[in-house]
CSV table of C-alpha atoms in Angstrom, one decimal:
chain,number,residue,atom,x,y,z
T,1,UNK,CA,-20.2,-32.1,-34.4
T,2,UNK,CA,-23.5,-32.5,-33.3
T,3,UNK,CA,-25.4,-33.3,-36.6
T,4,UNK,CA,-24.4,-36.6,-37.8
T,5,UNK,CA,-27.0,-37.9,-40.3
T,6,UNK,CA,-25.6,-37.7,-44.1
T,7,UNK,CA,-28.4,-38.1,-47.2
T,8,UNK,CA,-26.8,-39.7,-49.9
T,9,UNK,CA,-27.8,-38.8,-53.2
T,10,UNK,CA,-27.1,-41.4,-56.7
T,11,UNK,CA,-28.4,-38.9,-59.5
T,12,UNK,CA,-29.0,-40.8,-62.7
T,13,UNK,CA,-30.0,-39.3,-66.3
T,14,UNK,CA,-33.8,-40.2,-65.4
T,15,UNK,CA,-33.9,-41.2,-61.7
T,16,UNK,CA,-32.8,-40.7,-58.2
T,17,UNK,CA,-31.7,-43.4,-55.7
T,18,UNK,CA,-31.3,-41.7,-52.2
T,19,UNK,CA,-30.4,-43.5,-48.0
T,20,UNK,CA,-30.2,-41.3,-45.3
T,21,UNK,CA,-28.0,-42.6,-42.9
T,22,UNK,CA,-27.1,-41.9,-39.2
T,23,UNK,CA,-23.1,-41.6,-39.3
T,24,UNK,CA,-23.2,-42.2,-35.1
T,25,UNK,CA,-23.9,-46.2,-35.9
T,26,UNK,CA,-23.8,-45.9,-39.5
T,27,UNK,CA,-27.9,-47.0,-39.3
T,28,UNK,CA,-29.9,-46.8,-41.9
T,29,UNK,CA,-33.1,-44.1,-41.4
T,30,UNK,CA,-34.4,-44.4,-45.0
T,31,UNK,CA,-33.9,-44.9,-48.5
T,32,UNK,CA,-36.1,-45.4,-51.6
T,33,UNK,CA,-35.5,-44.3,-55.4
T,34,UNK,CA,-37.4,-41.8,-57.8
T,35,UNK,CA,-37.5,-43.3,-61.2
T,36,UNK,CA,-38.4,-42.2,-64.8
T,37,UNK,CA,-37.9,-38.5,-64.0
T,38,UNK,CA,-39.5,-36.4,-66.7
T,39,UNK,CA,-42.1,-38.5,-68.1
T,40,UNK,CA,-45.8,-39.5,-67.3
T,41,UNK,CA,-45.5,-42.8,-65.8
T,42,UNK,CA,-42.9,-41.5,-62.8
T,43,UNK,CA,-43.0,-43.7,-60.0
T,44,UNK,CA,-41.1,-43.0,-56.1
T,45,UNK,CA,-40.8,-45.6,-53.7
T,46,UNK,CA,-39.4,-44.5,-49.9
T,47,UNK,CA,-38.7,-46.8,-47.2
T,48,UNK,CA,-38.6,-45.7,-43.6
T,49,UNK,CA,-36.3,-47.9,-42.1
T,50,UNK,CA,-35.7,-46.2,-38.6
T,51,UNK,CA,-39.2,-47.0,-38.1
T,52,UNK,CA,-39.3,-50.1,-39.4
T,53,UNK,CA,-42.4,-49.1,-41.7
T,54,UNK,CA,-43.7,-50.2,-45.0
T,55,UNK,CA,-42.7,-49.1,-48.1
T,56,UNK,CA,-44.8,-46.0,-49.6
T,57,UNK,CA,-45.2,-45.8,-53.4
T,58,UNK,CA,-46.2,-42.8,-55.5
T,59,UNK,CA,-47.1,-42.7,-59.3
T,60,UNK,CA,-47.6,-39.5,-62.0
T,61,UNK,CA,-45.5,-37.1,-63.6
T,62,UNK,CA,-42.3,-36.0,-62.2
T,63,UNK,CA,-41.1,-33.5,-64.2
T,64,UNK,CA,-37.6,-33.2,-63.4
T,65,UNK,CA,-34.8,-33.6,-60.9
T,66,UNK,CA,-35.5,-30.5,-58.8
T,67,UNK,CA,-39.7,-31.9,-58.7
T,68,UNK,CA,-38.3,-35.5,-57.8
T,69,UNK,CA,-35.8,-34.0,-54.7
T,70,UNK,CA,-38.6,-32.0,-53.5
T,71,UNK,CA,-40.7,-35.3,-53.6
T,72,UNK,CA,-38.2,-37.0,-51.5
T,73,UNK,CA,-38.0,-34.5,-49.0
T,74,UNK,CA,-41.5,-34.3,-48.2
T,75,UNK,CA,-41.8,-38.6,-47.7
T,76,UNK,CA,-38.7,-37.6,-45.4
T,77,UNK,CA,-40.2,-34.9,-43.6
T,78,UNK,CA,-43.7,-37.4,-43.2
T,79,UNK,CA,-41.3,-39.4,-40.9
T,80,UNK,CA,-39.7,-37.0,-39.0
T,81,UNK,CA,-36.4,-36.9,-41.2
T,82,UNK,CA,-36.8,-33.6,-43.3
T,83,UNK,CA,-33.9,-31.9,-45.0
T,84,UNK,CA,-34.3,-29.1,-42.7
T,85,UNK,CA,-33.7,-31.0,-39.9
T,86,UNK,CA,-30.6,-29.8,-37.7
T,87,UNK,CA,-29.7,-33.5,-37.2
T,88,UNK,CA,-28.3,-33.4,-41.1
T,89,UNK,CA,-24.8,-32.6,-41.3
T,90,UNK,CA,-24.2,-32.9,-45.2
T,91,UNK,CA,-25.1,-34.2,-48.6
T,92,UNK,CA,-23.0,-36.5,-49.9
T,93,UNK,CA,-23.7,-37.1,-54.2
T,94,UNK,CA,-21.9,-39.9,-56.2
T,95,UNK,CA,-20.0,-38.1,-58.8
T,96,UNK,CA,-19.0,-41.0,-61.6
T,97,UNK,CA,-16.1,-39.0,-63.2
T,98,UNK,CA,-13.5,-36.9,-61.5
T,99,UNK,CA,-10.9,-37.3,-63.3
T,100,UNK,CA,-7.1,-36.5,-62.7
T,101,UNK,CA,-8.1,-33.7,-60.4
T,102,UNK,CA,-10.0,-35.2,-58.0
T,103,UNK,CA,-8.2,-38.2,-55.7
T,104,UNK,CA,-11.1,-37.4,-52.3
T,105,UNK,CA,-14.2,-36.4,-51.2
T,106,UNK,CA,-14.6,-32.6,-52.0
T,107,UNK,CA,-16.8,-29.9,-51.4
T,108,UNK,CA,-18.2,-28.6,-53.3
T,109,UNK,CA,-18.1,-24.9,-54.8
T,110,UNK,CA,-18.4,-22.9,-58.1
T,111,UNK,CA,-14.7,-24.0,-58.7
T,112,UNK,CA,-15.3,-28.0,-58.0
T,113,UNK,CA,-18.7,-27.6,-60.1
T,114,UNK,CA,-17.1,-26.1,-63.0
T,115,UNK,CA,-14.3,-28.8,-63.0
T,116,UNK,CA,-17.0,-31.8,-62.9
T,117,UNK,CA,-18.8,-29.7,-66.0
T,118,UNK,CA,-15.4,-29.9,-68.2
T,119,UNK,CA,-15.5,-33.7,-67.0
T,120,UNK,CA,-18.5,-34.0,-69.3
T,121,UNK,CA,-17.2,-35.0,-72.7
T,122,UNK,CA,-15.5,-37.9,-70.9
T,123,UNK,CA,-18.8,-38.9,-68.6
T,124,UNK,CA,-21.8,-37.8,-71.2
T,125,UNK,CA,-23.9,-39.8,-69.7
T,126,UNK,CA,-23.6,-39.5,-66.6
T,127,UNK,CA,-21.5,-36.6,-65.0
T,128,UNK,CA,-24.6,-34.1,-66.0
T,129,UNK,CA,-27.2,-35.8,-64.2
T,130,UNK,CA,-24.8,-35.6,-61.0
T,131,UNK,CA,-24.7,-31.9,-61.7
T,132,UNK,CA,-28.5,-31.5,-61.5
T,133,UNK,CA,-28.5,-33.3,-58.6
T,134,UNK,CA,-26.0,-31.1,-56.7
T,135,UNK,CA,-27.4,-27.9,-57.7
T,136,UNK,CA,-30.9,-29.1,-56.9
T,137,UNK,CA,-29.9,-30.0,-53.2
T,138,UNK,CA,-28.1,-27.0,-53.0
T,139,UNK,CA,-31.0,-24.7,-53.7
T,140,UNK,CA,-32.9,-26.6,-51.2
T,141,UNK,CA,-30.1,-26.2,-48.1
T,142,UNK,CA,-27.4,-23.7,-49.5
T,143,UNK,CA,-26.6,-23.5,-45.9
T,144,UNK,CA,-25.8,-27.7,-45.6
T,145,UNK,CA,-22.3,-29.1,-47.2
T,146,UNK,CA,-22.4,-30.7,-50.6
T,147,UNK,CA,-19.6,-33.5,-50.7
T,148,UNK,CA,-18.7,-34.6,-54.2
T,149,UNK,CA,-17.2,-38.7,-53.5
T,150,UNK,CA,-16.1,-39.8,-57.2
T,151,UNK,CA,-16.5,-43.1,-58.5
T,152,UNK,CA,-12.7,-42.3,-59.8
T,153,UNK,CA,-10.9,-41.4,-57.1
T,154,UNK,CA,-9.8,-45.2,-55.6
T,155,UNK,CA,-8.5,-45.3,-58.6
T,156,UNK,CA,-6.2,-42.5,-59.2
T,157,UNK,CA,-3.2,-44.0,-57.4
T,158,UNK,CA,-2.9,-46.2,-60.6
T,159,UNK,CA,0.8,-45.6,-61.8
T,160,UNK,CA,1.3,-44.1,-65.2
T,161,UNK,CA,2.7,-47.7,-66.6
T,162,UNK,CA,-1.1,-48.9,-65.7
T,163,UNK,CA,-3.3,-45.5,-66.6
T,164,UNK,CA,-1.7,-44.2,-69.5
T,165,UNK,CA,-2.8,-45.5,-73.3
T,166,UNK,CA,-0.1,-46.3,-75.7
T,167,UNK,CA,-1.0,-43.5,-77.6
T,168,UNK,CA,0.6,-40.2,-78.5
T,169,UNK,CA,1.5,-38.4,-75.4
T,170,UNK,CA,0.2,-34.8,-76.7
T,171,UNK,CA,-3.2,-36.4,-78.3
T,172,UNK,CA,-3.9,-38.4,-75.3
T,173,UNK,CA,-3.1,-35.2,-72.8
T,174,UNK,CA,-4.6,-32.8,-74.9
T,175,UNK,CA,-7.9,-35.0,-74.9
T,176,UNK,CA,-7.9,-36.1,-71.2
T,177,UNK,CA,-7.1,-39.6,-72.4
T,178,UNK,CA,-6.4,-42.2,-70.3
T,179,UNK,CA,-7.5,-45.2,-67.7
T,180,UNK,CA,-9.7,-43.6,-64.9
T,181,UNK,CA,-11.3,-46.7,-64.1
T,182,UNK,CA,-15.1,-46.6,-62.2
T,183,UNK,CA,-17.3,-48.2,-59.5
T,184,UNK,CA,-14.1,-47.2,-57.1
T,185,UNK,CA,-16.6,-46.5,-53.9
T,186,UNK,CA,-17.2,-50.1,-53.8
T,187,UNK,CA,-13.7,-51.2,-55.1
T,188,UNK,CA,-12.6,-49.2,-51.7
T,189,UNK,CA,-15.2,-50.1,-49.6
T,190,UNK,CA,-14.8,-54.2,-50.4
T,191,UNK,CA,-11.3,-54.1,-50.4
T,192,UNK,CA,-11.4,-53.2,-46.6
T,193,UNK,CA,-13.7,-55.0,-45.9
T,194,UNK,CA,-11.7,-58.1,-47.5
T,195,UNK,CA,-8.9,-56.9,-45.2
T,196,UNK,CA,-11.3,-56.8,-42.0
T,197,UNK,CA,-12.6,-60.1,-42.8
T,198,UNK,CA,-9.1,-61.5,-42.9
T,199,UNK,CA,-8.2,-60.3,-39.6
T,200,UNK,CA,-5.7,-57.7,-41.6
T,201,UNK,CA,-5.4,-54.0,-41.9
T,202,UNK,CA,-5.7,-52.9,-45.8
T,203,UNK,CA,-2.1,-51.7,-45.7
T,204,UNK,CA,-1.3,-55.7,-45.0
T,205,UNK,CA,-3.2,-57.4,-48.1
T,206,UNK,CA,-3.3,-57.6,-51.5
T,207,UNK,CA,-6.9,-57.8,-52.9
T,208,UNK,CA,-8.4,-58.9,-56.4
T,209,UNK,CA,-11.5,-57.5,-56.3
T,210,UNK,CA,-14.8,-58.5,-58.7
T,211,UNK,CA,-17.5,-56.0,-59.2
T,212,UNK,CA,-19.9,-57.9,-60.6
T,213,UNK,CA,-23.1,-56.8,-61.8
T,214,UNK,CA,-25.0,-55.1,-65.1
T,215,UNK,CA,-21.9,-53.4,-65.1
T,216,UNK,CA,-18.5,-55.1,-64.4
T,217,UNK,CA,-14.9,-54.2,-63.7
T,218,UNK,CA,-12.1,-55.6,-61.5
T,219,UNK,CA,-9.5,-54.0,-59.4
T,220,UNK,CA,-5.6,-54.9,-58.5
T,221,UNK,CA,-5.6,-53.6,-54.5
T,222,UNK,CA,-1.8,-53.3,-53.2
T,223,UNK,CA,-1.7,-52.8,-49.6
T,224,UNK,CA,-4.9,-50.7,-49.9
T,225,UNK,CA,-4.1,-48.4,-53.2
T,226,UNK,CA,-5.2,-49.4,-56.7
T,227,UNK,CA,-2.9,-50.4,-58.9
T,228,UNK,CA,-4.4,-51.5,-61.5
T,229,UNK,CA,-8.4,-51.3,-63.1
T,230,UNK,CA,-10.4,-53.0,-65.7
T,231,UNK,CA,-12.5,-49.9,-66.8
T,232,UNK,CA,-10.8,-47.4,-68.6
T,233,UNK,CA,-11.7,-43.6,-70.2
T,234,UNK,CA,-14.9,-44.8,-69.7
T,235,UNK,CA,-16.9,-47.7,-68.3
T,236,UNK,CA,-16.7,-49.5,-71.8
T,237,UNK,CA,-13.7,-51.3,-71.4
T,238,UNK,CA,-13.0,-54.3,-70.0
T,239,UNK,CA,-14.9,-57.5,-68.0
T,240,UNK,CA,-18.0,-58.3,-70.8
T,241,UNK,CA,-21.0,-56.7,-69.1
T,242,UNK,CA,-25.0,-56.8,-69.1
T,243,UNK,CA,-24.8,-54.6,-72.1
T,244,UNK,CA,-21.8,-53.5,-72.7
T,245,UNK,CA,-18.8,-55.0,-74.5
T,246,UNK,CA,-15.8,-54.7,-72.8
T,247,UNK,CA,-12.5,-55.4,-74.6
T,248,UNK,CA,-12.4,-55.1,-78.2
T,249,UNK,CA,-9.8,-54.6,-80.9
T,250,UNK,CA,-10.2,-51.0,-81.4
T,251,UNK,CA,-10.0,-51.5,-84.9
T,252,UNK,CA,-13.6,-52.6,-85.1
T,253,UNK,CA,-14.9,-49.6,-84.6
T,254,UNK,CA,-12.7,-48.4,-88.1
T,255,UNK,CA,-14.0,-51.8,-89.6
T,256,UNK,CA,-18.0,-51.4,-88.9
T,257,UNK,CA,-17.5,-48.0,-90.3
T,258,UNK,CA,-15.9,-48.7,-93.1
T,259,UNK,CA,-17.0,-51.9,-94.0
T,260,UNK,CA,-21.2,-51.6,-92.1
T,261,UNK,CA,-21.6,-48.3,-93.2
T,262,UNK,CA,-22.1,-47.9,-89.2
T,263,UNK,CA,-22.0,-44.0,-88.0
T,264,UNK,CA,-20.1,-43.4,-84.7
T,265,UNK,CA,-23.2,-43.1,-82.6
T,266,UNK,CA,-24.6,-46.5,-84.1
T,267,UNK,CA,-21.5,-47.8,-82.8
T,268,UNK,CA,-21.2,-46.3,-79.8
T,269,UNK,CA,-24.8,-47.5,-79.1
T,270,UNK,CA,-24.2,-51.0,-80.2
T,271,UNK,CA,-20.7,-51.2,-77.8
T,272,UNK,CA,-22.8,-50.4,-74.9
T,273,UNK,CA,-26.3,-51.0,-75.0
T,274,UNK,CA,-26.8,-54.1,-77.5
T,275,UNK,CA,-23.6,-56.2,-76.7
T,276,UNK,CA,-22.1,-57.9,-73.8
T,277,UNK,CA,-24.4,-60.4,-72.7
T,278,UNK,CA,-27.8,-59.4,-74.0
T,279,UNK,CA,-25.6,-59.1,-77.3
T,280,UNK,CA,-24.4,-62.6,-77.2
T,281,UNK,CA,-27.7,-64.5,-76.1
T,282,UNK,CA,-30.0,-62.0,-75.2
T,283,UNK,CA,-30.4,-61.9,-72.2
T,284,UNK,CA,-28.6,-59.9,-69.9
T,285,UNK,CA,-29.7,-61.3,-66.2
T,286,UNK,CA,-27.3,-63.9,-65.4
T,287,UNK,CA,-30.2,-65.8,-63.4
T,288,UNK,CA,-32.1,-66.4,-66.9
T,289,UNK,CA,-28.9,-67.2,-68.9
T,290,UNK,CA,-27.9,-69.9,-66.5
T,291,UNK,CA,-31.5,-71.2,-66.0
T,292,UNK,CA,-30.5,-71.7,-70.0
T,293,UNK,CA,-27.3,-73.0,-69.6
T,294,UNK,CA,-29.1,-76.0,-67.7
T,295,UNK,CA,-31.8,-76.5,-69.9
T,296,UNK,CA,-29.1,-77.0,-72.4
T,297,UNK,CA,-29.3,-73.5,-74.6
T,298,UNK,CA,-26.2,-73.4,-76.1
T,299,UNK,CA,-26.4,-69.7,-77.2
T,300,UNK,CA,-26.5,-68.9,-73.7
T,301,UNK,CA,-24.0,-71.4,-73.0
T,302,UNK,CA,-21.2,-69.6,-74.8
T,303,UNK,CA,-22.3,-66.3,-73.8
T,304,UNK,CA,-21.3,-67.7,-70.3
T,305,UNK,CA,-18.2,-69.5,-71.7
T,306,UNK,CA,-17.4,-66.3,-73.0
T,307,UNK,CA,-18.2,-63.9,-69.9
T,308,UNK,CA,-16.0,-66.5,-67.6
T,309,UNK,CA,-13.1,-66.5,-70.1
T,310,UNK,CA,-12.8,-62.6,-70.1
T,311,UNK,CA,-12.5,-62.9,-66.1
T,312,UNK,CA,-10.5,-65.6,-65.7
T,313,UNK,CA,-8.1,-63.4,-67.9
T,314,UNK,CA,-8.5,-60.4,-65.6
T,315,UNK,CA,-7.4,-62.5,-62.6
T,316,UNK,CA,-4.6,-63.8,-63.6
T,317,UNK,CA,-3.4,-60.6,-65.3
T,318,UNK,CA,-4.1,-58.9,-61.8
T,319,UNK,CA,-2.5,-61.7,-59.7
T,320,UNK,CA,1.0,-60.8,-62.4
T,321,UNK,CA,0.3,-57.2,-61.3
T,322,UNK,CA,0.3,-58.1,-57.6
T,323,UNK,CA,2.6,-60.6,-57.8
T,324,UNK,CA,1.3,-62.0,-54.2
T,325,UNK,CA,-2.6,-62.2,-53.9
T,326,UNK,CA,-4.1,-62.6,-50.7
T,327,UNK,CA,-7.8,-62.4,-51.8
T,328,UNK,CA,-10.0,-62.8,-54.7
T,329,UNK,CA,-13.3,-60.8,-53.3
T,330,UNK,CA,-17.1,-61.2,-55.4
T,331,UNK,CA,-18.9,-58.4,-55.3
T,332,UNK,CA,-22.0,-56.8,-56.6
T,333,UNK,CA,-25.6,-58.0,-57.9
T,334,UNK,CA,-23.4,-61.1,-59.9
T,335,UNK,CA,-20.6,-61.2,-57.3
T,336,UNK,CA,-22.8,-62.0,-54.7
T,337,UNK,CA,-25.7,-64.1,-55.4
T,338,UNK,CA,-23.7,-66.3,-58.3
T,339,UNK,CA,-22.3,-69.1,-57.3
T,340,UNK,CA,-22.2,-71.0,-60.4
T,341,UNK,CA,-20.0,-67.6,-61.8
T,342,UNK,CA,-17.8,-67.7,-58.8
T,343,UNK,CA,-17.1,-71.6,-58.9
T,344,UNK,CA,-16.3,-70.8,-62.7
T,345,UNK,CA,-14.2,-68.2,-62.3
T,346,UNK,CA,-11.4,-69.9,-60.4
T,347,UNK,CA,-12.3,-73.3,-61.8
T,348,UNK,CA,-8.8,-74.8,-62.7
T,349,UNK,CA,-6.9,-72.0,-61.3
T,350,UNK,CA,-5.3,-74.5,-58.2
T,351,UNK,CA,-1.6,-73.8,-59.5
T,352,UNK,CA,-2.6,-70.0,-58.4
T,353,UNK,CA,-3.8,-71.5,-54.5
T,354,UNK,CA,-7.3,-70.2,-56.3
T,355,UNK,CA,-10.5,-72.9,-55.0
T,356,UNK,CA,-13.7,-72.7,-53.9
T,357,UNK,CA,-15.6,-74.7,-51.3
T,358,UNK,CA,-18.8,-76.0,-52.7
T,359,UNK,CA,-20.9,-76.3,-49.9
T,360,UNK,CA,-19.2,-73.0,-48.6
T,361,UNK,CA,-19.9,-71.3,-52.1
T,362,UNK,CA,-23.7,-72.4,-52.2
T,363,UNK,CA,-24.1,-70.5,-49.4
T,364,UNK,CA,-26.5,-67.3,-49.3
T,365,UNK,CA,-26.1,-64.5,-47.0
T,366,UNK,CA,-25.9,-61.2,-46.4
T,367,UNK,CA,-22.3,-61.3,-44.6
T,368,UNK,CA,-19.1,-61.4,-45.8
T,369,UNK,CA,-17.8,-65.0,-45.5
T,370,UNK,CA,-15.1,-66.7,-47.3
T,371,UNK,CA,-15.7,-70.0,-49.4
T,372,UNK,CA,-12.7,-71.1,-50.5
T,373,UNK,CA,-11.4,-74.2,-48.3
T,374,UNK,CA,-9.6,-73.7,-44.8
T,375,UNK,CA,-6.4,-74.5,-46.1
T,376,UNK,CA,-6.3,-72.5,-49.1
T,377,UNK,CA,-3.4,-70.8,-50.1
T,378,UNK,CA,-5.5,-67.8,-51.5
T,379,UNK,CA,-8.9,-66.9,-49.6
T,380,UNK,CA,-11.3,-66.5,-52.0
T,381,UNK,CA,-14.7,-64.5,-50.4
T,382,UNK,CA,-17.8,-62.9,-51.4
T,383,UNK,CA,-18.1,-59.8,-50.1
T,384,UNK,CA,-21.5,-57.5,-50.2
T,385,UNK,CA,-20.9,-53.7,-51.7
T,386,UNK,CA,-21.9,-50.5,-50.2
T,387,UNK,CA,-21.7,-47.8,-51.8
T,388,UNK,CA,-24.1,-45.6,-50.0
T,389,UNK,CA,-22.4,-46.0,-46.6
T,390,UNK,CA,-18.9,-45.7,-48.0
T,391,UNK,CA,-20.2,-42.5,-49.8
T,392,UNK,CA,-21.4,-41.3,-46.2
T,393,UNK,CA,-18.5,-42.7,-44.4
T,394,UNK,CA,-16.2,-40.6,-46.7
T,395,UNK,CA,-18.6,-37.2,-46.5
T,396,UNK,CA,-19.2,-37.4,-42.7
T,397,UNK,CA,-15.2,-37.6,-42.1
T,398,UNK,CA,-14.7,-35.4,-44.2
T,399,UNK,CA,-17.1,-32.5,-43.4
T,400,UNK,CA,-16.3,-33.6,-39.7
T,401,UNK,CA,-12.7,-32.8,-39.6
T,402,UNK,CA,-13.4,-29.8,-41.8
T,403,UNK,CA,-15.6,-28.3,-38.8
């Protein structure tokens, strides 16, 4: 096909993150991010990268997602890149929840839109911000493919022993019910790219891999299929997070309730916006909390203690589930740029061939690289996300061998 540029489209509740990208050399031509959609103090920021130009920034009211799309495509079109270019061979949106349905990029239709709108009671927060952002690039190129890539589709190859609740059947199938698991465009993308860095195809490794960042979940990768994922119904469960809890006894929900006088949205509030780490200490960034930890703050102190805990847990339940692990792979904001976390993380865990170099580990760059010693048993790498160009990758394939 002759158009091979794919705009990638991240549609939150209040913004819009956006990266065209050329599919030829998978080169980045721009990106930038709308922000606080709908209220007075909106604020766009575009970055031509072809051209290797500064950064334009634009403040006022941006009403809503249609206004802030519109936006975007003029900055584009100031540097030659407009939507209605002929060079632009889809648009590819980040879907968070497809549940059961969807295991692969899809186009999308009336049928495929209606299915991500039943989704919503599973994904309130964030499957209907995904719908504005479809329908707004469709009415701006109905003629251009819409490709759907959902953050839940790496992980439907889960078997039912890992995705299904101990719960009864009927309830849990009558109420969609189960482990989906999330962040799966960068759980497939660093997975491979483990693989790659290992000299391996997929289909030869098993991975561990550690999304790391505000949010946080981790992934058992058998010969390049999930198998087993942190998150569950929703992206509550699990790793502790910025925010967000993770694991509890369920029970505590019945107990502040009962006991607090809590209603259920108090709760659910408190679960995922004022626990976790900012709940604990907080703070949330794990750059201040460790700046603590060495200034001797022992709040923050056991907020780490208590964040490393939950992970060292996840890898060894994960390396049980694999039962041979080739590589433990950091990812994300955390992943990447903590080395103090990683070092933590497989701190003690020698038995399991689990080390880390620290000269290697103190390391900071933008490639993969492993830092765990040459003659470990298990490599243990940091590996840098992206979810943009897996998100193209998986559109442009698809819409390419569709044509």
């Amino acid at each position: 096909m002759s158009a091979t540029r794919v705009l990638v489209l991240n549609s939150g509740s209040s913004s819009l993150k956006y990266q065209l990208l050329d599919m030829r050399d998978s080169s980045r031509l721009a990106s930038g991010l709308v922000e606080r959609i709908g209220e007075r103090s909106s604020r766009l920021k575009h970055t031509p990268l072809a051209a290797g130009g500064a950064s334009r920034e634009a403040d006022g009211p941006i009403a809503d997602h249609d206004a802030a799309l519109k936006a975007v495509a003029q900055e584009l079109a100031k540097d030659g890149l407009g939507l209605d270019s002929p060079e632009l061979a889809a648009v590819g949106h980040r879907v968070v929840h497809g549940g059961k349905h969807f295991t692969r990029p899809t186009v999308i239709d009336d049928a495929v839109l209606a299915e991500i709108e039943r989704l919503i009671p599973v994904a309130p927060l964030h499957n209907p911000a995904n719908l504005t952002g479809i329908r707004t690039a469709t009415a701006l190129r109905p003629d251009l493919p819409q490709v759907a890539v959902f953050d839940t589709a790496f992980h439907t190859t889960m078997p039912e022993a890992a995705a299904r609740y101990a719960i009864d059947v009927e309830t849990a199938d009558a109420h969609r019910v189960r482990r989906y698991g999330f962040h799966g465009t960068s759980h497939a993308y660093v997975s491979r790219a483990t693989a790659k860095l290992l000299g391996k195809a997929p289909e030869e490794v098993n991975v561990i891999v550690l999304h790391l960042g505000n949010g946080a979940s981790a992934s058992a990768v058998e010969r390049g299929r999930c198998v087993d994922t942190s998150m569950g119904l929703t992206p509550l469960e699990g790793l502790v997070m910025g925010t967000r809890s993770g694991d509890v006894d369920p029970a505590v929900i019945f107990h502040l309730a009962r006991v607090g006088g809590m209603s259920i949205d108090e709760i659910d509030a408190l679960l995922n916006k004022r626990s976790g780490l900012v709940g604990l200490c907080g703070d949330n960034d794990m750059r201040e909390i460790r700046r603590r930890v060495d200034e001797g703050d022992e709040r923050a102190k056991l907020a780490f203690d208590i964040y490393i805990h939950r992970l060292r847990k996840y890898i060894g339940a994960y390396y049980a589930v694999l039962g041979r692990v080739d590589a433990v792979a950091f990812t994300a904001g955390v992943g990447e740029n903590a080395a103090p976390v990683r070092a933590a993380a497989v701190a003690g865990l020698d038995s399991l061939g689990l080390a880390v170099d620290d000269a290697l580990n103190a390391v900071r760059a933008d490639e993969p690289r492993l830092i765990s010693p040459a003659d470990a048993r298990v490599a243990v790498a940091v590996v840098p996300t992206d979810e943009e160009l897996e998100i193209a990758t998986q559109t442009y394939a698809l819409v390419k061998n569709t044509n």
